[in-house]
Coordinates of C-alpha atoms and ligand atoms in Angstrom, one line a residue:
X1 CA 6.0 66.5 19.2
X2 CA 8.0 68.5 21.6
X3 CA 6.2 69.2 25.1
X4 CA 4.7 73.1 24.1
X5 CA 3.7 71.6 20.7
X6 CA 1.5 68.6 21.8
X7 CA 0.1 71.1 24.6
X8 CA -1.4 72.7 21.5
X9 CA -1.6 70.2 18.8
X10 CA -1.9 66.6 20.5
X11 CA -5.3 64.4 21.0
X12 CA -6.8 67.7 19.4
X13 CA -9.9 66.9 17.2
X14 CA -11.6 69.4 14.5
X15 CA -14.6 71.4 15.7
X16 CA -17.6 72.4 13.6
X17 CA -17.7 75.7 12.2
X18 CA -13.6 75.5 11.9
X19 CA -13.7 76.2 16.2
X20 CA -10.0 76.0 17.1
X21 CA -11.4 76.0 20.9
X22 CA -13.2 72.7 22.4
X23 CA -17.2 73.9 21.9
X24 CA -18.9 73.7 25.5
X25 CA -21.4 71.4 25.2
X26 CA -23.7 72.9 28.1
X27 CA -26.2 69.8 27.8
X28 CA -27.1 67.5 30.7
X29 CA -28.1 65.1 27.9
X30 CA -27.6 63.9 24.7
X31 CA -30.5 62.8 22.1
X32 CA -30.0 59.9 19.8
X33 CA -31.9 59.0 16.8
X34 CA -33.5 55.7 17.9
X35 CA -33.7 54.0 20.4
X36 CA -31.9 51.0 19.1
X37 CA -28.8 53.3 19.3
X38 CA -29.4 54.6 22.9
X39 CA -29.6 51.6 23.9
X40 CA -26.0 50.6 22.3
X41 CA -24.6 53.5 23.7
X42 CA -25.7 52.4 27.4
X43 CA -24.1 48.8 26.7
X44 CA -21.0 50.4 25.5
X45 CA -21.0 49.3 22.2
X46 CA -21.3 52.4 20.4
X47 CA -19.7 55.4 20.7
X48 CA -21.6 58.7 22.3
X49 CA -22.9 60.1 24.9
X50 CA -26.6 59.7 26.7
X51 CA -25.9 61.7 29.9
X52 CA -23.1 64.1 31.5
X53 CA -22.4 62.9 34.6
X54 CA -21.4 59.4 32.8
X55 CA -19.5 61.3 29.8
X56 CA -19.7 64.7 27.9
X57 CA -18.1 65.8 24.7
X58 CA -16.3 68.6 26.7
X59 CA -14.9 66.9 29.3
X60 CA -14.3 63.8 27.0
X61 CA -11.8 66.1 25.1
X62 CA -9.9 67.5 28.5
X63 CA -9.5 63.8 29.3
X64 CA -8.2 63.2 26.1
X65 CA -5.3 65.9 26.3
X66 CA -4.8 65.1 30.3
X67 CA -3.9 61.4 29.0
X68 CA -1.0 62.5 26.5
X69 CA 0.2 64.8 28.9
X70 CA 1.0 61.8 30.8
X71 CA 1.7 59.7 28.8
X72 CA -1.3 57.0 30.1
X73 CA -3.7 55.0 28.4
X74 CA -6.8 56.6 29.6
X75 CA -8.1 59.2 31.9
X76 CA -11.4 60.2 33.9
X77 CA -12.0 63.7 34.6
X78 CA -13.4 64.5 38.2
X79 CA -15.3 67.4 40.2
X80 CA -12.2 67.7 41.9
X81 CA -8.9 66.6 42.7
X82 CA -10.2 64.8 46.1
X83 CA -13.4 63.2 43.8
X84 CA -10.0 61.7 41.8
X85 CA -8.3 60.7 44.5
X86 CA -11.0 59.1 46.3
X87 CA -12.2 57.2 43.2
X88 CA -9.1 56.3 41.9
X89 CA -8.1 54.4 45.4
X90 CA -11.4 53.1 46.1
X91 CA -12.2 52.1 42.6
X92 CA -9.9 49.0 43.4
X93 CA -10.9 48.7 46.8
X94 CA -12.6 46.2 49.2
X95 CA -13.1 46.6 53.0
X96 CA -10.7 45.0 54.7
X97 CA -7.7 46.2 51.9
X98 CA -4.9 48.5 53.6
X99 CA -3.7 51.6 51.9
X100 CA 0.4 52.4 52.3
X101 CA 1.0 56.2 51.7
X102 CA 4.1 58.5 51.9
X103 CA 3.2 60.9 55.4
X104 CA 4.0 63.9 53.8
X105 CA 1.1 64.2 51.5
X106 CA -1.6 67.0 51.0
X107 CA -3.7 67.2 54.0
X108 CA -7.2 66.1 52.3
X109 CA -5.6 63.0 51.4
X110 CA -5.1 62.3 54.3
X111 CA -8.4 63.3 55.9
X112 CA -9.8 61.2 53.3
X113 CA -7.8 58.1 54.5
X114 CA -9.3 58.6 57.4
X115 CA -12.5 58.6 56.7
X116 CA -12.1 55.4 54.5
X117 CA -11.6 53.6 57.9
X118 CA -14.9 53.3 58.6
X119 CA -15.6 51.6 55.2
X120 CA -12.7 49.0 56.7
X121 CA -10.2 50.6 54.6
X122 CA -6.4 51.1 56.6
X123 CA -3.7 53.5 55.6
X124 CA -0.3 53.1 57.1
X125 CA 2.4 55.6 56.9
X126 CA 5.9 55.9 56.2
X127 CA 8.4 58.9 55.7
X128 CA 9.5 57.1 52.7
X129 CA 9.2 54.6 50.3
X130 CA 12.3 52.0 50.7
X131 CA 13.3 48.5 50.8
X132 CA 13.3 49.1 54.9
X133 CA 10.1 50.8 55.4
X134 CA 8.2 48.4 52.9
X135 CA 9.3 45.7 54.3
X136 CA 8.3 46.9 57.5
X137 CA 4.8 47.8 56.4
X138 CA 3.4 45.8 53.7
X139 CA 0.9 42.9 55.4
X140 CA -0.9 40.2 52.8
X141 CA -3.8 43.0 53.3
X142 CA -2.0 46.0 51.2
X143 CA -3.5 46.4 48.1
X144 CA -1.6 50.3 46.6
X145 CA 1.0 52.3 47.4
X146 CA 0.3 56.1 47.3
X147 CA 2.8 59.1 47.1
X148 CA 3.1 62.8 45.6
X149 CA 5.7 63.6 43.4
X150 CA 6.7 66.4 45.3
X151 CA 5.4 66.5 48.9
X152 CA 3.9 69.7 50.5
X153 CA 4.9 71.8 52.5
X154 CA 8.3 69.1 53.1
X155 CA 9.0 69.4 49.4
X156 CA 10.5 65.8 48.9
X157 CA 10.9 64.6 45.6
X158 CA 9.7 60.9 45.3
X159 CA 12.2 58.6 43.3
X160 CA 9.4 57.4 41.1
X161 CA 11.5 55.1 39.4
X162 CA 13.3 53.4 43.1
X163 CA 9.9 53.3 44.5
X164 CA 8.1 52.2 41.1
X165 CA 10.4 48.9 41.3
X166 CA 10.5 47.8 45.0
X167 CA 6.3 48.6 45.1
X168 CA 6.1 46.3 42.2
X169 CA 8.3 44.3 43.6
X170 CA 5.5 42.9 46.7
X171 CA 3.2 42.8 43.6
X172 CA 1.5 46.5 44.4
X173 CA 0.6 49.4 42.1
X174 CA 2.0 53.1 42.7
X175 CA -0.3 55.4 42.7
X176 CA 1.6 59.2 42.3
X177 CA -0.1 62.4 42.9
X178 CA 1.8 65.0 40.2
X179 CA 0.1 67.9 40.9
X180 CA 2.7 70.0 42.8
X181 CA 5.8 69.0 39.6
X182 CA 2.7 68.4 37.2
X183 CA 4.0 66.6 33.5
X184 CA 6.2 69.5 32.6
X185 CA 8.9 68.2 35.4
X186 CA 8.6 64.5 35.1
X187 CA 5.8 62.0 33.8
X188 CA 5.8 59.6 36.6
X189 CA 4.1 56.8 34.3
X190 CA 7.3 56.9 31.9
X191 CA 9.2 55.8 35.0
X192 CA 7.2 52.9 36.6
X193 CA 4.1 54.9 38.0
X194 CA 0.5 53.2 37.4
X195 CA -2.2 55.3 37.9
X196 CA -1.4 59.1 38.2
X197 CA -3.4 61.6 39.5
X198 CA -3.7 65.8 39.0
X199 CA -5.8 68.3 41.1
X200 CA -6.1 70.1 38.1
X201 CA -7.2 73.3 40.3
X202 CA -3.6 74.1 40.4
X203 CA -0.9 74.5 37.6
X204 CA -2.9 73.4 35.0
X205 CA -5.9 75.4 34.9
X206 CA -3.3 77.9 35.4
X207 CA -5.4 80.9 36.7
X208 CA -8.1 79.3 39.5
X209 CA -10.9 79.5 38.4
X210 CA -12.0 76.2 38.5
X211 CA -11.9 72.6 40.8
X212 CA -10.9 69.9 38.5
X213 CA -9.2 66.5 39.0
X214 CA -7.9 63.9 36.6
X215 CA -7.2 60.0 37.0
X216 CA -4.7 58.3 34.4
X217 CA -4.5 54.8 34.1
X218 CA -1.0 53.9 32.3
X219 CA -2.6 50.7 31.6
X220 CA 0.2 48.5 33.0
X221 CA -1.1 46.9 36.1
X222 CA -2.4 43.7 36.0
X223 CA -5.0 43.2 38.6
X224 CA -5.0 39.8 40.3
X225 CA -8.9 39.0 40.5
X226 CA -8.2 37.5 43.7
X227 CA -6.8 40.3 45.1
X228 CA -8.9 42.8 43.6
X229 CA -12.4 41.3 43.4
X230 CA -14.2 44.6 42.5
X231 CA -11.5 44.5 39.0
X232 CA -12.7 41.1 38.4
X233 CA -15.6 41.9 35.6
X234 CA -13.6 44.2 33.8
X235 CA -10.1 41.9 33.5
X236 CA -11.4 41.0 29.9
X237 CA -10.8 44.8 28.4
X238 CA -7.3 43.9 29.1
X239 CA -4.9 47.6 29.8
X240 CA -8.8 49.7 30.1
X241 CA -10.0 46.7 33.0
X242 CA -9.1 49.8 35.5
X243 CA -10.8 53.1 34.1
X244 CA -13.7 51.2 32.8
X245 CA -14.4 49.6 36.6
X246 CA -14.5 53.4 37.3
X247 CA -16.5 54.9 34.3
X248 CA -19.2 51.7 35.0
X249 CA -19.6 51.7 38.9
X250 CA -17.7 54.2 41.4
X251 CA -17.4 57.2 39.1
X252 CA -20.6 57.7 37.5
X253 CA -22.3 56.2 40.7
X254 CA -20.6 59.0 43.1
X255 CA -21.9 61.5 40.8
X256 CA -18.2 62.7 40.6
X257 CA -18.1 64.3 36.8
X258 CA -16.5 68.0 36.0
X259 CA -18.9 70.5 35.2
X260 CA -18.4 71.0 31.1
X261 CA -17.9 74.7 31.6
X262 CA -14.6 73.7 34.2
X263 CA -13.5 71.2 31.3
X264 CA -13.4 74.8 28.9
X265 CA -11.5 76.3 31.6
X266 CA -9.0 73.7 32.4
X267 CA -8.5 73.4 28.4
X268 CA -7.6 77.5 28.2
X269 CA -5.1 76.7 30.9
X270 CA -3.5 73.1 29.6
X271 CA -2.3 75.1 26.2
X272 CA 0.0 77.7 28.2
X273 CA 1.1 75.0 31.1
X274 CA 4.3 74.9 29.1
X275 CA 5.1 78.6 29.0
X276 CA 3.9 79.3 32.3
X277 CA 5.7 76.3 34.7
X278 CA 8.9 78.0 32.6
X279 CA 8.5 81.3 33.5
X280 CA 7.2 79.5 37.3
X281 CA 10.4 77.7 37.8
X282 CA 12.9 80.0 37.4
X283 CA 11.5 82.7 39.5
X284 CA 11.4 80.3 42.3
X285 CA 15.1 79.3 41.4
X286 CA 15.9 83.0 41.5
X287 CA 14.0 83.9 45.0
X288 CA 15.3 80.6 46.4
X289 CA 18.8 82.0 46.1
X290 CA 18.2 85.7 47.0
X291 CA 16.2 84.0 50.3
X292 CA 19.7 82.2 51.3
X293 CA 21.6 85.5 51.2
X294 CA 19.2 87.6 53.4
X295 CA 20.1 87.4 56.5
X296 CA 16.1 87.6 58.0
X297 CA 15.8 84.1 56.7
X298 CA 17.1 81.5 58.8
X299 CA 16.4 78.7 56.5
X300 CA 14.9 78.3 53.0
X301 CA 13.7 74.7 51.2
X302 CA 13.6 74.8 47.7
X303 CA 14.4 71.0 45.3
X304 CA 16.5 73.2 43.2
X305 CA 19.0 74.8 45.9
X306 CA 22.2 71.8 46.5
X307 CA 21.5 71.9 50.1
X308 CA 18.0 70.2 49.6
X309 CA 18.0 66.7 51.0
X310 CA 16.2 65.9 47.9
X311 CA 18.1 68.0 45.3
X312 CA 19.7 64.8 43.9
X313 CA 16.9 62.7 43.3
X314 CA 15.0 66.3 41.6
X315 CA 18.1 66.7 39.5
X316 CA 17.8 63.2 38.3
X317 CA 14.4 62.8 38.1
X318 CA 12.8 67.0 36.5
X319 CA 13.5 67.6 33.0
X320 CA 13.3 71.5 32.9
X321 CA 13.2 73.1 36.7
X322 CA 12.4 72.0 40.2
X323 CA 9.0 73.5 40.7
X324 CA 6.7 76.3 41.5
X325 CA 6.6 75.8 45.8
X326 CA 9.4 77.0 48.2
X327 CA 9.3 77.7 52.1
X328 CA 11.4 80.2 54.5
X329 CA 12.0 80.3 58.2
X330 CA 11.9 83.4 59.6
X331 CA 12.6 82.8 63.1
X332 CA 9.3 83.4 65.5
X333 CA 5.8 83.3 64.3
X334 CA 5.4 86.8 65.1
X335 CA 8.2 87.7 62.4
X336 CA 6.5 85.2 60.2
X337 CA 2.6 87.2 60.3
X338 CA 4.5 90.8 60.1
X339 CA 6.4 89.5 56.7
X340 CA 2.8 87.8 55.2
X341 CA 1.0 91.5 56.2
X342 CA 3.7 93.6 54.9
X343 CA 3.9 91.8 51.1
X344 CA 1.8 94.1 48.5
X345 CA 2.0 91.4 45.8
X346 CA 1.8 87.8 47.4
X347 CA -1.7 87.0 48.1
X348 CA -2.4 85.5 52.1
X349 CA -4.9 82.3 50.9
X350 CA -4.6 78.0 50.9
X351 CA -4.0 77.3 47.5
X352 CA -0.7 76.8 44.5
X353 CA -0.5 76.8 40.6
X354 CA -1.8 80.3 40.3
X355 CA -0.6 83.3 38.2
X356 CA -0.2 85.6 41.1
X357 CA 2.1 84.6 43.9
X358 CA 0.5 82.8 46.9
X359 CA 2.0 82.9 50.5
X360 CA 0.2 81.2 53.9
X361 CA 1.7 80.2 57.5
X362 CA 0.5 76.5 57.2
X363 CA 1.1 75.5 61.0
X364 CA -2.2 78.0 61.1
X365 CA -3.9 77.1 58.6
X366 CA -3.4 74.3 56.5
X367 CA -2.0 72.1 59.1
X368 CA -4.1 73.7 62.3
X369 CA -5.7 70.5 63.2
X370 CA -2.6 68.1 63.0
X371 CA 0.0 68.1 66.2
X372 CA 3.4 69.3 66.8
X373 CA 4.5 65.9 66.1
X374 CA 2.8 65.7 62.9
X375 CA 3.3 69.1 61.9
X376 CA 7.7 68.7 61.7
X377 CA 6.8 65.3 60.2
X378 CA 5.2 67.2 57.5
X379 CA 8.0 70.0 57.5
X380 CA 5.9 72.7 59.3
X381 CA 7.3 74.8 61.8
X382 CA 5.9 78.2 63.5
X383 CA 7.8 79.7 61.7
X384 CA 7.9 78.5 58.1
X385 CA 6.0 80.0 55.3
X386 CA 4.9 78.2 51.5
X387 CA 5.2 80.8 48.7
X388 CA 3.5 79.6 45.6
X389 CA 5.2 81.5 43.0
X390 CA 3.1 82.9 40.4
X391 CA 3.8 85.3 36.9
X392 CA 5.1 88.7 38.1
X393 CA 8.8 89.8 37.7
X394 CA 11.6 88.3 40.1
X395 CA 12.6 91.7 40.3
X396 CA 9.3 92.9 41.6
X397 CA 8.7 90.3 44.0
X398 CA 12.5 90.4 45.9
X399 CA 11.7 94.0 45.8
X400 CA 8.9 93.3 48.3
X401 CA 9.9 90.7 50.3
X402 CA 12.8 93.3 51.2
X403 CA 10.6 95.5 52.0
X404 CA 8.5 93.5 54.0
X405 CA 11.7 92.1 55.9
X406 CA 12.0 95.6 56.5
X407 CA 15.2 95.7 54.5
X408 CA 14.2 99.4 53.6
Ligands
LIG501 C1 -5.0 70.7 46.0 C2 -4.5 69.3 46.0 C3 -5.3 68.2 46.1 C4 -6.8 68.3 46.2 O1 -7.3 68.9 45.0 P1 -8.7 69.7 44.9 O2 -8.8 70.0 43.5 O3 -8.6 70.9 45.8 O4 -9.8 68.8 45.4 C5 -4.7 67.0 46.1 N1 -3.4 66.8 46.0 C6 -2.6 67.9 46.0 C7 -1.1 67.6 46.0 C8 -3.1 69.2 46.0 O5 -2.2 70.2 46.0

C-alpha cells in the first residue's frame, strides 16, 4: 500500500452498522459479562477493555494507525505530546540515569528536562549528534539519546541514520521527535530510530482542534536489565518489553490517556495527512524562494533552499518535500512586529501543522525566557520570524507578505 492508501485503508477494522468512521466510544468504562473475564482482562490475558484511562476502543484504533504510519511495533496514545514525551523517557528511567539531547529542540522538552532534575534525572546537550560530541558526552550514566527530526525554530534535519549507528554504537537507544517532518517526510524507525514520538496537535490532526501525542516503540532495542532496572519485569514479552512497562505502570499511573473524542479528531485528520503535507510542502518551497528575492528579507532558512546547512542531509533523508516551517530576517525587531501586524492571512499565535498559516516572533514569545546565548543556539534572532505554512494559495499569501513589506 502506497503512503495515501494505507492513510485510508491500513490497521482499519470494520465497524458495526457498516460505520466507515471509528465509532466514539464516550464510556469511562467497559462492562464484561462475568467476572471471571474482568478479571482476565486486568491480568492481560484476554483481550478488552475495563477502563479508559488504561485503554479505550477509540484511542486503541488511533494507536493502531499511528503505529503503521511509522512503521513500529506498538504505540501509546497520550493527553498530549509532552504526556508522550515525558512517559516515553521516563518510562525507562531511574534517578541517577542521564538524558543526552540535541539543544535545538522544542522548548517544553526542554523545560521538562529540567524539571526531571529533581527526580535525579541529568540532560546534557549537544548542537549535534557525532562521533565528537558523543564521545565527549556519553558517561557510564547515559541511558537515551533524544533528538527532533527537524529542529525548531533552527530547522536542522537530524541524519537519523549517522546518528541511529554511532548512538547504538555506546549501546544507547534514539529516541526522535517527528512531529515538525511527521511520516510523510521520512519514518525515522526505518532508518535506525527506536522509539518515535508525534505531538499529534500539529500536522496530523491537521486542523487544531485537539492535544494529542503518540509514543512508537519499533520494538528493536534490547533493554539490558542491568541498565534499565524499571524494564526488567517486562524483558520476557520480548519486542512489546517497552510499551507494556508503560501501558502497566507510568502511563496508566500518570493518568496520561487521550480523551476518546480527541482520538475521533486525530483519526479525521490522519486520513488527509497525505494530501495536505503535499499541498504544505510546496507552498513553503514556493515562498522560500520568493522570500530570497525580496529585497526586505535579509535572510531566509528553509531545508529545501541549497544554501541550508542541512539541505544535504534533507535531500537524502525526505521522500516527497522538506517541510511545512520556514523563518525570515527582516533586519530590526521593529520591521519584524510591523510585517506580523500588517499580514491579513497569517494568523499571530505559538503553534504549526494547521490549515491556516501561522506566523510568531519567537525571541518574544516562545523563547522569552531563554538568554541571548541560548536564543542564537536555538536559531532565534530579534529579528527572525517562523511561518507555519498552512492551505491557502501561494499566490494569495506572497500577495500579502508584499503588502505587508510594504511592497505596494
Ligand atoms: C508542540 C510540540 C511538542 C509538544 O506537544 P503538545 O501536544 O503541545 O504537548 C513536542 N515536540 C514538538 C516538536 C512540538 O512541536
Amino acid at each position: 500500500m502506497n503512503f495515501n492508501t494505507g492513510l485510508l485503508h491500513a490497521n482499519v477494522d470494520d465497524y458495526d452498522s457498516g460505520a466507515t468512521l471509528v465509532p466514539i466510544y464516550q464510556s469511562s468504562a467497559f462492562e464484561q459479562d462475568s467476572a471471571e473475564r474482568l478479571e482476565k482482562i486486568f491480568h492481560n490475558q484476554a483481550p478488552g477493555f475495563s477502563y479508559t484511562r488504561i485503554g479505550n476502543p477509540t484511542v486503541a484504533a488511533f494507536e493502531k494507525r499511528m503505529t503503521w504510519l511509522e512503521g513500529g511495533r506498538a504505540s501509546v496514545a497520550t493527553a498530549s505530546g509532552m504526556a508522550a514525551i515525558f512517559n516515553a523517557v521516563a518510562g525507562m528511567l531511574t534517578a541517577g540515569d542521564e538524558i543526552i539531547a540535541s539543544s535545538g529542540i522544542y522548548g517544553g522538552s526542554i523545560d521538562l528536562f529540567q524539571d526531571l532534575e529533581s527526580f535525579g534525572i541529568r540532560t546534557s546537550y549537544i548542537e549535534e549528534i557525532n562521533e565528537e560530541s558523543l564521545k565527549k558526552t556519553v558517561t557510564p550514566g547515559t541511558r537515551l539519546v533524544f533528538a527532533e527530526t527537524i529542529g525548531n525554530p533552527r530547522l536542522d534535519v537530524l541524519d537519523i541514520k549517522k546518528a541511529a549507528e554511532l548512538v547504538h554504537g555506546y549501546g544507547l537507544p534514539l529516541l526522535v521527535d517527528n512531529t515538525a517532518a511527521t511520516a510523510y517526510l521520512v519514518r525515522p524507525i526505518e532508518l535506525g530510530a527506536d522509539i518515535v514520538i508525534n505531538s499529534t496537535s500539529k500536522y496530523i490532526n491537521g486542523s487544531s482542534n485537539s492535544i494529542s501525542g503518540v509514543i512508537t516503540d519499533s520494538g528493536n532495542y534490547r533493554f539490558d536489565p542491568e541498565k534499565y532496572p524499571a524494564l526488567k519485569p517486562y524483558l520476557k514479552m520480548g519486542p512489546f518489553a517497552y510499551t507494556a512497562r508503560l501501558r502497566e505502570t507510568l502511563f496508566r499511573n500518570t493518568g496520561a490517556c487521550l480523551a476518546p473524542m480527541n482520538a475521533y479528531l486525530n483519526l479525521l485528520g490522519f486520513e488527509t495527512l497525505g494530501i495536505r503535507m503535499e499541498r504544505i510542502c510546496q507552498t513553503a518551497q514556493t515562498l522560500a524562494e520568493w522570500f530570497e528575492k525580496q529585497p526586505e528579507v535579509l535572510a531566509v532558512n528553509y531545508p529545501g533552499l541549497p544554501q541550508s546547512p542541512w539541505h544535504n542531509i534533507a535531500e537524502k533523508e525526505f521522500s516527497h518535500g522538506y517541510g511545512g516551517i520556514l523563518t525570515i530576517r527582516s533586519g530590526t525587531k521593529k520591521r519584524a512586529y510591523e510585517v506580523v501586524d500588517r499580514l491579513k492571512y497569517a494568523k499571530t499565535l505559538s503553534n504549526i501543522g494547521d490549515t491556516k498559516t501561522l506566523i510568531i516572533h519567537p525571541a518574544s514569545t516562545i523563547f522569552c525566557h531563554n538568554s541571548k546565548e541560548e536564543q542564537e543556539a536555538a536559531g532565534v534572532y530579534e529579528d527572525l520570524l517562523r511561518i507555519s505554512i498552512g492551505l491557502e494559495d501561494a499566490e494569495d499569501l506572497i500577495k500579502d507578505f508584499a503588502q505587508a513589506f510594504g511592497q505596494e
